[in-house]
GROMACS .gro file of C-alpha atoms in nm:
model
  459
    1MET     CA    1  -1.059  -0.518  -3.026
    2ASP     CA    2  -1.296  -0.455  -2.734
    3GLU     CA    3  -1.338  -0.125  -2.548
    4LYS     CA    4  -1.149  -0.252  -2.244
    5MET     CA    5  -0.834  -0.318  -2.450
    6ARG     CA    6  -0.872   0.015  -2.634
    7ASN     CA    7  -0.880   0.187  -2.294
    8GLU     CA    8  -0.572  -0.008  -2.179
    9ILE     CA    9  -0.378   0.095  -2.488
   10ALA     CA   10  -0.487   0.458  -2.457
   11LEU     CA   11  -0.381   0.461  -2.090
   12PHE     CA   12  -0.035   0.328  -2.177
   13ARG     CA   13   0.003   0.582  -2.455
   14TYR     CA   14  -0.104   0.859  -2.222
   15GLY     CA   15   0.136   0.732  -1.955
   16LEU     CA   16   0.416   0.766  -2.207
   17ILE     CA   17   0.348   1.135  -2.270
   18ALA     CA   18   0.202   1.223  -1.928
   19GLU     CA   19   0.490   1.439  -1.807
   20VAL     CA   20   0.497   1.635  -2.131
   21VAL     CA   21   0.121   1.690  -2.122
   22SER     CA   22   0.082   1.780  -1.755
   23ARG     CA   23   0.350   2.046  -1.714
   24GLU     CA   24   0.538   2.317  -1.900
   25LEU     CA   25   0.882   2.214  -2.026
   26GLN     CA   26   1.182   2.424  -2.117
   27LYS     CA   27   1.292   2.443  -2.479
   28GLY     CA   28   1.450   2.116  -2.584
   29GLU     CA   29   1.328   1.919  -2.281
   30GLN     CA   30   1.041   1.755  -2.468
   31ALA     CA   31   1.266   1.627  -2.744
   32GLN     CA   32   1.521   1.499  -2.492
   33ARG     CA   33   1.256   1.315  -2.289
   34PHE     CA   34   1.119   1.156  -2.602
   35ARG     CA   35   1.471   1.049  -2.705
   36ASP     CA   36   1.524   0.891  -2.362
   37ILE     CA   37   1.196   0.699  -2.386
   38ALA     CA   38   1.257   0.594  -2.747
   39SER     CA   39   1.594   0.444  -2.649
   40LYS     CA   40   1.431   0.187  -2.420
   41LYS     CA   41   1.206  -0.114  -2.466
   42HIS     CA   42   0.862  -0.102  -2.306
   43VAL     CA   43   0.610  -0.368  -2.212
   44THR     CA   44   0.291  -0.328  -2.417
   45PRO     CA   45  -0.060  -0.418  -2.297
   46TYR     CA   46  -0.006  -0.748  -2.480
   47GLY     CA   47   0.299  -0.828  -2.265
   48GLU     CA   48   0.546  -0.776  -2.550
   49LYS     CA   49   0.866  -0.571  -2.524
   50GLN     CA   50   0.919  -0.316  -2.799
   51THR     CA   51   1.064   0.026  -2.867
   52VAL     CA   52   0.858   0.327  -2.973
   53SER     CA   53   1.014   0.585  -3.202
   54LYS     CA   54   1.041   0.954  -3.121
   55ARG     CA   55   0.817   1.025  -3.422
   56THR     CA   56   0.547   0.796  -3.277
   57LEU     CA   57   0.570   0.971  -2.940
   58GLU     CA   58   0.525   1.305  -3.113
   59ARG     CA   59   0.223   1.162  -3.297
   60TYR     CA   60   0.067   1.048  -2.965
   61LEU     CA   61   0.121   1.395  -2.821
   62HIS     CA   62  -0.035   1.557  -3.128
   63LEU     CA   63  -0.335   1.322  -3.107
   64TYR     CA   64  -0.388   1.396  -2.738
   65ARG     CA   65  -0.360   1.773  -2.772
   66ASN     CA   66  -0.607   1.777  -3.060
   67GLY     CA   67  -0.852   1.507  -2.954
   68GLY     CA   68  -0.791   1.431  -2.586
   69PHE     CA   69  -0.792   1.084  -2.435
   70GLU     CA   70  -1.032   0.942  -2.695
   71ALA     CA   71  -0.785   1.019  -2.974
   72LEU     CA   72  -0.528   0.788  -2.814
   73LYS     CA   73  -0.755   0.486  -2.853
   74PRO     CA   74  -0.644   0.274  -3.151
   75THR     CA   75  -0.866   0.195  -3.446
   76ARG     CA   76  -0.628  -0.080  -3.556
   77ARG     CA   77  -0.314  -0.245  -3.422
   78GLY     CA   78  -0.024  -0.020  -3.336
   79GLY     CA   79   0.262   0.029  -3.093
   80TYR     CA   80   0.211   0.079  -2.723
   81ALA     CA   81   0.447   0.204  -2.458
   82ALA     CA   82   0.490   0.301  -2.094
   83ARG     CA   83   0.658   0.608  -1.945
   84ALA     CA   84   1.028   0.640  -1.857
   85ILE     CA   85   1.130   0.710  -1.496
   86SER     CA   86   0.817   0.721  -1.283
   87GLN     CA   87   0.756   0.999  -1.034
   88GLU     CA   88   0.777   0.767  -0.733
   89ILE     CA   89   1.113   0.623  -0.844
   90LEU     CA   90   1.247   0.974  -0.903
   91ASP     CA   91   1.128   1.069  -0.553
   92LYS     CA   92   1.311   0.768  -0.406
   93ALA     CA   93   1.630   0.858  -0.593
   94THR     CA   94   1.598   1.214  -0.461
   95ILE     CA   95   1.574   1.087  -0.102
   96LEU     CA   96   1.879   0.860  -0.147
   97LYS     CA   97   2.083   1.151  -0.283
   98GLN     CA   98   1.965   1.387  -0.008
   99GLU     CA   99   2.057   1.137   0.264
  100ARG     CA  100   2.414   1.108   0.133
  101PRO     CA  101   2.511   1.374  -0.124
  102GLU     CA  102   2.834   1.185  -0.194
  103ARG     CA  103   2.641   0.892  -0.343
  104SER     CA  104   2.694   0.866  -0.718
  105VAL     CA  105   2.405   0.823  -0.960
  106GLN     CA  106   2.543   0.479  -1.046
  107GLN     CA  107   2.536   0.381  -0.678
  108ILE     CA  108   2.180   0.513  -0.633
  109ILE     CA  109   2.058   0.308  -0.929
  110ARG     CA  110   2.233  -0.002  -0.791
  111MET     CA  111   2.074   0.053  -0.448
  112MET     CA  112   1.727   0.081  -0.601
  113GLU     CA  113   1.788  -0.237  -0.802
  114LEU     CA  114   1.902  -0.428  -0.492
  115ALA     CA  115   1.596  -0.302  -0.302
  116GLU     CA  116   1.384  -0.428  -0.596
  117TRP     CA  117   1.236  -0.082  -0.649
  118VAL     CA  118   1.335  -0.100  -1.016
  119LYS     CA  119   1.428  -0.377  -1.258
  120PRO     CA  120   1.802  -0.412  -1.333
  121GLY     CA  121   1.895  -0.206  -1.637
  122SER     CA  122   1.562  -0.020  -1.651
  123ILE     CA  123   1.711   0.323  -1.565
  124SER     CA  124   2.004   0.487  -1.742
  125GLU     CA  125   2.260   0.695  -1.552
  126SER     CA  126   2.228   0.987  -1.794
  127THR     CA  127   1.849   1.007  -1.762
  128LEU     CA  128   1.848   0.992  -1.382
  129SER     CA  129   2.138   1.235  -1.356
  130LYS     CA  130   1.956   1.488  -1.574
  131GLN     CA  131   1.633   1.455  -1.375
  132LEU     CA  132   1.816   1.505  -1.044
  133ARG     CA  133   1.999   1.811  -1.179
  134LYS     CA  134   1.667   1.956  -1.293
  135ARG     CA  135   1.540   1.923  -0.935
  136GLY     CA  136   1.852   2.091  -0.802
  137ILE     CA  137   1.964   1.767  -0.637
  138THR     CA  138   2.341   1.788  -0.688
  139ARG     CA  139   2.628   1.714  -0.451
  140LYS     CA  140   2.734   2.080  -0.449
  141LYS     CA  141   2.391   2.220  -0.361
  142LEU     CA  142   2.314   1.950  -0.106
  143SER     CA  143   2.648   1.994   0.066
  144LYS     CA  144   2.574   2.364   0.115
  145SER     CA  145   2.229   2.301   0.261
  146SER     CA  146   2.345   2.015   0.485
  147SER     CA  147   2.595   2.247   0.654
  148SER     CA  148   2.298   2.420   0.820
  149ARG     CA  149   2.228   2.093   1.011
  150SER     CA  150   1.923   2.002   0.802
  151PHE     CA  151   1.789   2.052   0.453
  152ARG     CA  152   1.437   2.116   0.340
  153ARG     CA  153   1.229   1.828   0.215
  154PHE     CA  154   1.166   1.827  -0.157
  155GLU     CA  155   0.867   2.031  -0.267
  156PHE     CA  156   0.720   2.111  -0.605
  157PRO     CA  157   0.792   2.456  -0.756
  158HIS     CA  158   0.442   2.604  -0.758
  159ARG     CA  159   0.080   2.546  -0.658
  160ASN     CA  160  -0.112   2.273  -0.840
  161ALA     CA  161   0.212   2.110  -0.954
  162CYS     CA  162   0.126   1.811  -0.736
  163TRP     CA  163  -0.146   1.713  -0.491
  164GLN     CA  164  -0.094   1.440  -0.235
  165GLY     CA  165  -0.408   1.243  -0.152
  166ASP     CA  166  -0.497   0.990   0.115
  167VAL     CA  167  -0.768   0.862   0.350
  168GLN     CA  168  -0.754   0.869   0.731
  169HIS     CA  169  -0.976   0.665   0.963
  170THR     CA  170  -1.027   0.961   1.193
  171LEU     CA  171  -1.302   0.908   1.449
  172TYR     CA  172  -1.619   0.718   1.537
  173LEU     CA  173  -1.980   0.825   1.496
  174PRO     CA  174  -2.289   0.625   1.588
  175ASP     CA  175  -2.401   0.409   1.297
  176PRO     CA  176  -2.696   0.585   1.125
  177THR     CA  177  -2.859   0.246   1.063
  178ASN     CA  178  -2.800   0.129   1.422
  179PRO     CA  179  -2.737   0.409   1.680
  180ASP     CA  180  -2.630   0.154   1.942
  181LYS     CA  181  -2.322   0.076   1.735
  182LYS     CA  182  -2.038   0.299   1.615
  183ARG     CA  183  -1.894   0.346   1.272
  184VAL     CA  184  -1.566   0.495   1.148
  185ALA     CA  185  -1.582   0.834   0.977
  186LYS     CA  186  -1.309   0.839   0.712
  187LEU     CA  187  -1.145   1.161   0.601
  188PHE     CA  188  -1.061   1.191   0.229
  189ALA     CA  189  -0.821   1.478   0.163
  190PHE     CA  190  -0.592   1.628  -0.103
  191ILE     CA  191  -0.312   1.867  -0.005
  192ASP     CA  192  -0.120   2.094  -0.242
  193ASP     CA  193   0.248   1.997  -0.215
  194TYR     CA  194   0.386   2.349  -0.267
  195SER     CA  195   0.163   2.550  -0.035
  196ARG     CA  196   0.030   2.280   0.205
  197TYR     CA  197  -0.317   2.416   0.121
  198ILE     CA  198  -0.602   2.166   0.158
  199VAL     CA  199  -0.771   2.181  -0.180
  200HIS     CA  200  -1.053   1.965  -0.043
  201GLY     CA  201  -1.126   1.734   0.249
  202GLN     CA  202  -1.445   1.551   0.340
  203PHE     CA  203  -1.565   1.272   0.569
  204HIS     CA  204  -1.748   0.963   0.445
  205PHE     CA  205  -1.853   0.638   0.609
  206GLN     CA  206  -1.755   0.434   0.305
  207GLU     CA  207  -1.406   0.408   0.156
  208LYS     CA  208  -1.464   0.341  -0.211
  209GLY     CA  209  -1.374   0.487  -0.546
  210ALA     CA  210  -1.691   0.695  -0.563
  211GLN     CA  211  -1.598   0.884  -0.245
  212LEU     CA  212  -1.241   0.941  -0.368
  213GLU     CA  213  -1.362   1.072  -0.703
  214ASP     CA  214  -1.616   1.294  -0.525
  215CYS     CA  215  -1.334   1.453  -0.324
  216LEU     CA  216  -1.113   1.501  -0.631
  217PHE     CA  217  -1.403   1.648  -0.832
  218LYS     CA  218  -1.471   1.910  -0.565
  219ALA     CA  219  -1.101   1.990  -0.527
  220ILE     CA  220  -1.067   2.060  -0.901
  221MET     CA  221  -1.387   2.265  -0.906
  222ARG     CA  222  -1.254   2.476  -0.622
  223CYS     CA  223  -0.882   2.508  -0.697
  224GLY     CA  224  -0.829   2.419  -1.061
  225LYS     CA  225  -0.658   2.123  -1.224
  226PRO     CA  226  -0.334   1.980  -1.078
  227GLU     CA  227  -0.052   1.863  -1.300
  228GLN     CA  228  -0.011   1.548  -1.093
  229ILE     CA  229  -0.174   1.363  -0.804
  230TYR     CA  230   0.033   1.135  -0.581
  231VAL     CA  231  -0.160   0.872  -0.391
  232ASP     CA  232  -0.139   0.541  -0.207
  233ASN     CA  233  -0.115   0.204  -0.377
  234GLY     CA  234  -0.454   0.079  -0.250
  235SER     CA  235  -0.725  -0.060  -0.475
  236ILE     CA  236  -0.938   0.259  -0.485
  237TYR     CA  237  -0.636   0.450  -0.621
  238ARG     CA  238  -0.579   0.183  -0.888
  239ALA     CA  239  -0.936   0.194  -1.018
  240LYS     CA  240  -0.959   0.209  -1.395
  241SER     CA  241  -1.218   0.487  -1.373
  242LEU     CA  242  -0.968   0.709  -1.186
  243GLU     CA  243  -0.694   0.635  -1.440
  244ILE     CA  244  -0.924   0.724  -1.729
  245THR     CA  245  -1.045   1.043  -1.557
  246CYS     CA  246  -0.687   1.162  -1.500
  247ALA     CA  247  -0.593   1.079  -1.858
  248LYS     CA  248  -0.891   1.274  -1.995
  249LEU     CA  249  -0.800   1.576  -1.781
  250GLY     CA  250  -0.427   1.561  -1.854
  251ILE     CA  251  -0.332   1.479  -1.493
  252LYS     CA  252  -0.039   1.252  -1.416
  253LEU     CA  253  -0.145   0.981  -1.167
  254SER     CA  254   0.141   0.849  -0.950
  255HIS     CA  255   0.139   0.589  -0.673
  256SER     CA  256   0.370   0.528  -0.380
  257THR     CA  257   0.522   0.183  -0.348
  258ALA     CA  258   0.328  -0.062  -0.131
  259GLY     CA  259   0.467  -0.058   0.222
  260ARG     CA  260   0.688   0.242   0.146
  261PRO     CA  261   0.480   0.564   0.165
  262GLN     CA  262   0.780   0.800   0.132
  263GLY     CA  263   0.691   1.111  -0.063
  264ARG     CA  264   0.345   1.146   0.091
  265GLY     CA  265   0.476   1.298   0.413
  266LYS     CA  266   0.288   1.626   0.375
  267ILE     CA  267  -0.057   1.465   0.381
  268GLU     CA  268   0.054   1.238   0.669
  269ARG     CA  269   0.165   1.539   0.874
  270PHE     CA  270  -0.165   1.710   0.801
  271PHE     CA  271  -0.349   1.406   0.936
  272GLN     CA  272  -0.133   1.423   1.250
  273PHE     CA  273  -0.247   1.782   1.301
  274VAL     CA  274  -0.608   1.673   1.248
  275ASP     CA  275  -0.557   1.422   1.531
  276THR     CA  276  -0.424   1.680   1.775
  277SER     CA  277  -0.631   1.986   1.684
  278PHE     CA  278  -0.960   1.888   1.519
  279LYS     CA  279  -1.032   1.539   1.650
  280PRO     CA  280  -1.052   1.614   2.028
  281GLU     CA  281  -1.284   1.910   1.968
  282ALA     CA  282  -1.500   1.710   1.728
  283TYR     CA  283  -1.540   1.433   1.985
  284ASP     CA  284  -1.647   1.694   2.240
  285LEU     CA  285  -1.919   1.816   2.003
  286ILE     CA  286  -2.028   1.459   1.928
  287GLU     CA  287  -2.054   1.368   2.296
  288THR     CA  288  -2.252   1.684   2.378
  289GLY     CA  289  -2.487   1.640   2.082
  290ARG     CA  290  -2.376   1.942   1.882
  291ILE     CA  291  -2.258   1.724   1.595
  292SER     CA  292  -2.553   1.504   1.505
  293SER     CA  293  -2.466   1.390   1.152
  294ILE     CA  294  -2.171   1.342   0.921
  295GLU     CA  295  -2.290   1.650   0.730
  296GLU     CA  296  -2.239   1.856   1.046
  297LEU     CA  297  -1.900   1.692   1.099
  298ASN     CA  298  -1.802   1.800   0.748
  299ARG     CA  299  -1.928   2.152   0.811
  300TYR     CA  300  -1.713   2.191   1.122
  301PHE     CA  301  -1.417   2.033   0.946
  302TYR     CA  302  -1.446   2.285   0.663
  303ILE     CA  303  -1.458   2.575   0.910
  304TRP     CA  304  -1.162   2.434   1.104
  305THR     CA  305  -0.962   2.394   0.782
  306GLN     CA  306  -1.030   2.749   0.665
  307SER     CA  307  -0.997   2.933   0.997
  308ILE     CA  308  -0.741   2.725   1.187
  309TYR     CA  309  -0.525   2.511   0.958
  310HIS     CA  310  -0.499   2.753   0.664
  311GLU     CA  311  -0.422   3.045   0.897
  312ARG     CA  312  -0.143   2.866   1.087
  313THR     CA  313   0.217   2.948   0.993
  314HIS     CA  314   0.391   2.638   0.859
  315GLY     CA  315   0.722   2.545   1.018
  316GLU     CA  316   0.905   2.485   0.689
  317THR     CA  317   0.758   2.745   0.454
  318LYS     CA  318   0.731   3.016   0.725
  319GLN     CA  319   0.399   3.114   0.567
  320THR     CA  320   0.040   3.016   0.624
  321PRO     CA  321  -0.097   2.775   0.359
  322ILE     CA  322  -0.347   3.038   0.240
  323GLN     CA  323  -0.071   3.302   0.204
  324ARG     CA  324   0.154   3.068   0.010
  325TRP     CA  325  -0.132   2.958  -0.214
  326GLU     CA  326  -0.258   3.310  -0.290
  327GLU     CA  327   0.087   3.466  -0.337
  328CYS     CA  328   0.197   3.205  -0.590
  329GLU     CA  329   0.191   3.367  -0.935
  330HIS     CA  330   0.157   3.039  -1.124
  331PRO     CA  331  -0.189   3.046  -1.288
  332THR     CA  332  -0.452   2.790  -1.200
  333ILE     CA  333  -0.629   2.602  -1.479
  334SER     CA  334  -1.006   2.600  -1.442
  335ILE     CA  335  -1.231   2.341  -1.602
  336SER     CA  336  -1.597   2.400  -1.679
  337PHE     CA  337  -1.849   2.201  -1.478
  338THR     CA  338  -1.973   2.022  -1.792
  339ASP     CA  339  -1.624   1.919  -1.906
  340LEU     CA  340  -1.531   1.808  -1.556
  341GLN     CA  341  -1.852   1.611  -1.521
  342GLN     CA  342  -1.782   1.434  -1.852
  343ALA     CA  343  -1.430   1.343  -1.740
  344PHE     CA  344  -1.566   1.177  -1.425
  345TYR     CA  345  -1.826   0.966  -1.609
  346TRP     CA  346  -1.808   0.593  -1.543
  347GLU     CA  347  -1.847   0.346  -1.826
  348GLU     CA  348  -1.959  -0.014  -1.873
  349GLU     CA  349  -2.040  -0.244  -2.162
  350ARG     CA  350  -2.381  -0.393  -2.235
  351ARG     CA  351  -2.528  -0.617  -2.507
  352VAL     CA  352  -2.843  -0.477  -2.672
  353ASP     CA  353  -3.127  -0.732  -2.669
  354LYS     CA  354  -3.357  -0.811  -2.962
  355THR     CA  355  -3.609  -0.548  -2.849
  356GLY     CA  356  -3.345  -0.274  -2.865
  357CYS     CA  357  -3.316  -0.247  -2.486
  358ILE     CA  358  -3.047  -0.285  -2.222
  359SER     CA  359  -3.069  -0.352  -1.848
  360PHE     CA  360  -2.841  -0.167  -1.609
  361GLN     CA  361  -2.850  -0.138  -1.229
  362GLY     CA  362  -3.206  -0.274  -1.228
  363ASN     CA  363  -3.316  -0.008  -1.477
  364LYS     CA  364  -3.432  -0.059  -1.835
  365TYR     CA  365  -3.330   0.163  -2.127
  366GLU     CA  366  -3.409   0.176  -2.499
  367VAL     CA  367  -3.137   0.249  -2.756
  368ASP     CA  368  -3.129   0.294  -3.135
  369GLN     CA  369  -3.271  -0.008  -3.321
  370GLU     CA  370  -2.962  -0.029  -3.540
  371LEU     CA  371  -2.771  -0.143  -3.228
  372VAL     CA  372  -2.979  -0.459  -3.172
  373GLY     CA  373  -2.746  -0.748  -3.091
  374GLU     CA  374  -2.440  -0.523  -3.063
  375LYS     CA  375  -2.214  -0.472  -2.762
  376ILE     CA  376  -2.219  -0.103  -2.670
  377THR     CA  377  -2.037   0.118  -2.420
  378ILE     CA  378  -2.251   0.327  -2.186
  379ARG     CA  379  -2.113   0.634  -2.010
  380PHE     CA  380  -2.291   0.783  -1.714
  381ASP     CA  381  -2.282   0.997  -1.405
  382PRO     CA  382  -2.302   0.741  -1.121
  383HIS     CA  383  -2.526   0.982  -0.928
  384ASP     CA  384  -2.774   1.032  -1.213
  385LEU     CA  385  -2.871   0.712  -1.394
  386GLU     CA  386  -3.159   0.879  -1.575
  387HIS     CA  387  -2.918   1.012  -1.837
  388ILE     CA  388  -2.705   0.750  -2.015
  389GLU     CA  389  -2.470   0.817  -2.307
  390VAL     CA  390  -2.439   0.542  -2.570
  391TRP     CA  391  -2.117   0.479  -2.765
  392PHE     CA  392  -2.053   0.225  -3.039
  393ASN     CA  393  -1.717   0.166  -3.210
  394GLY     CA  394  -1.586   0.493  -3.066
  395LYS     CA  395  -1.880   0.697  -3.198
  396GLN     CA  396  -2.140   0.863  -2.977
  397MET     CA  397  -2.495   0.757  -3.058
  398ASN     CA  398  -2.827   0.895  -2.933
  399ASN     CA  399  -2.863   0.886  -2.556
  400ALA     CA  400  -3.053   0.591  -2.410
  401LYS     CA  401  -3.422   0.647  -2.339
  402THR     CA  402  -3.523   0.556  -1.983
  403LEU     CA  403  -3.812   0.308  -1.975
  404ASN     CA  404  -3.801   0.202  -1.611
  405LEU     CA  405  -3.592   0.377  -1.344
  406SER     CA  406  -3.589   0.176  -1.022
  407ARG     CA  407  -3.247   0.302  -0.909
  408ALA     CA  408  -3.145   0.667  -0.959
  409GLN     CA  409  -2.783   0.621  -0.844
  410HIS     CA  410  -2.524   0.351  -0.903
  411GLU     CA  411  -2.505   0.109  -0.609
  412LYS     CA  412  -2.134   0.190  -0.562
  413ALA     CA  413  -2.203   0.564  -0.549
  414THR     CA  414  -2.481   0.577  -0.289
  415TYR     CA  415  -2.399   0.719   0.054
  416PRO     CA  416  -2.597   0.593   0.355
  417ASP     CA  417  -2.794   0.832   0.574
  418GLU     CA  418  -2.605   0.950   0.880
  419VAL     CA  419  -2.705   1.061   1.230
  420VAL     CA  420  -2.545   1.104   1.577
  421LEU     CA  421  -2.643   1.157   1.946
  422GLY     CA  422  -2.802   1.390   2.202
  423GLU     CA  423  -2.767   1.692   2.450
  424LYS     CA  424  -2.531   1.885   2.679
  425SER     CA  425  -2.340   2.217   2.657
  426GLY     CA  426  -2.003   2.389   2.704
  427LEU     CA  427  -1.715   2.573   2.538
  428ASN     CA  428  -1.561   2.430   2.221
  429PHE     CA  429  -1.270   2.541   2.004
  430LEU     CA  430  -1.449   2.460   1.677
  431GLU     CA  431  -1.759   2.656   1.775
  432LEU     CA  432  -1.546   2.952   1.878
  433SER     CA  433  -1.379   2.941   1.534
  434GLU     CA  434  -1.708   2.958   1.346
  435PRO     CA  435  -1.800   3.327   1.399
  436GLN     CA  436  -1.447   3.437   1.306
  437TYR     CA  437  -1.467   3.229   0.992
  438GLU     CA  438  -1.806   3.374   0.896
  439LYS     CA  439  -1.677   3.732   0.941
  440LYS     CA  440  -1.383   3.660   0.717
  441GLN     CA  441  -1.600   3.507   0.450
  442LYS     CA  442  -1.815   3.821   0.430
  443LYS     CA  443  -1.507   4.020   0.331
  444LYS     CA  444  -1.419   3.784   0.048
  445ARG     CA  445  -1.573   3.772  -0.297
  446GLY     CA  446  -1.559   3.525  -0.581
  447THR     CA  447  -1.482   3.220  -0.367
  448LEU     CA  448  -1.673   2.893  -0.379
  449SER     CA  449  -1.891   2.868  -0.068
  450TYR     CA  450  -1.911   2.564   0.156
  451GLN     CA  451  -2.281   2.524   0.078
  452THR     CA  452  -2.220   2.530  -0.297
  453LEU     CA  453  -1.927   2.294  -0.270
  454MET     CA  454  -2.094   2.039  -0.043
  455GLU     CA  455  -2.444   2.033  -0.189
  456ASP     CA  456  -2.548   1.725  -0.386
  457LYS     CA  457  -2.380   1.726  -0.724
  458THR     CA  458  -2.333   1.494  -1.011
  459ILE     CA  459  -1.996   1.356  -1.100
   0.00000   0.00000   0.00000
C-alpha cells in the first residue's frame, strides 16, 4: 500500500471521529454518535460499502488521541469509514427548520433528498432530530423567537468553535512586474463565527493553497486552534495538504455545497463591510502614492481591522467583536510554533537513485544509503527547502543532506515582489485611524504584534 492510499484511509478514519475529536461532548454523546455511525454503511476509499463497529470507532479514537494523525494510517488492510451527518447538511437542515418551524424532520429530510443535497436513505430521522434538538432548533423555541418578527441566525456557542474562511477579489494594484498593468489583490480571511472577530486577514496577488495555509497558520498562531473551519468548495479548499493539516491538528474541515454558500454569511457580510469602509480609503491611498506595495496594503488593512472593524458594535450581537471575543470564557488552545510548523509540512514521494540521491524542485539531496532504489516520502516546509525530512514505511529516517540548493522555496509557495505608484496628499480615514491604533497597542501587553505576525515565517 502506497503512502497516498495510507493518507486517504487515515483521512476517512479521521473524518469518522472528527466531531468527537474537535469538541467537548456531554456524557453519553460520544457513545450515541458512534452507535449512529455504526448503524450505517459507509463508502471506503476502495469504493466499497461496509459498516464499522462501535468498537472499531473507539479504537480509531484511541489511536488518534495517543498517536495523532499518523496512528490512523494502516499497516495492513482494515475497515474504513466516513462521518455521519456532515456539518454543511446539518446547517441546511437548520435553515429549513428555521424558515418553517412547522416542518417535520421527515419532511426536511425529504426536501434535502429532492434537492439532491443528500442521497435517499442516508440520514435517519432520529439522528437528525437529536442534532437539531442539541442546537435548540425545535418548533417550540422557534415559534417563540419568530413572534418577535425575526430570529437570530445560527451561531456557534463560543469562540474558536468554528471559523468561516473565504477569499475576496478586493481591489487592483499595479502589477509589480509591469507597472503599466493592474493586478487583483485578493483578501484571504478567517472570521470567528461566535464573536465575528477576524482571527487573520491578509492580501496576496496569488490565490493558491500556499496563501490559504499561510493565512490559517497565522490565525492559529494568533488566536489558538479552532474546532472547525467552514470554507468554500473551491480547489484550494479541497487540497490534500489542507485536509492532512486539519487532521493532524484535530480540526474538522467542512465545505459549503457548490453554488449554495449558505452558512458562510458572516464572512460574506464582513467582505461587504470591507467594500464600503476599507476599500474606498485604500484606493485613495493607492492613487495618492501612500500605499506603494502590497505589504503596505496589508499594514493598513491590519490597522483598519483592529481599530475600526473590531471596535464597531455588531448589529446582531450588540457587542464589538473584540468585546465578544475577550469576554468569552471558553479557553483557547495554543499550539507551539514547532508543532504547528510540523502540521503544515507538505509531503511528496521520490525514488532514491543508485547514488543515494533524490532530485526535488531543481535541488539535489543525499539520503541514507540503505534507501537506494526505494520510494520514500519527503516532508518539508515549502518556504525552506534546505531542510527535508525523510520517511520510509511510516518511520522517520535521517534528514536529507542538501548537496545543491538552486531553489530555496517551493515554486507553489513563492510570492512575487509587489510595488505601487506615486505622489499627492490629503486626508484619509485609514491614516487617521493609525495613531489611535498605536496608542491603544501601547496599553496592551502579551499580544502578537503586526510585525511579528507578518514577518517572513516558515510554514
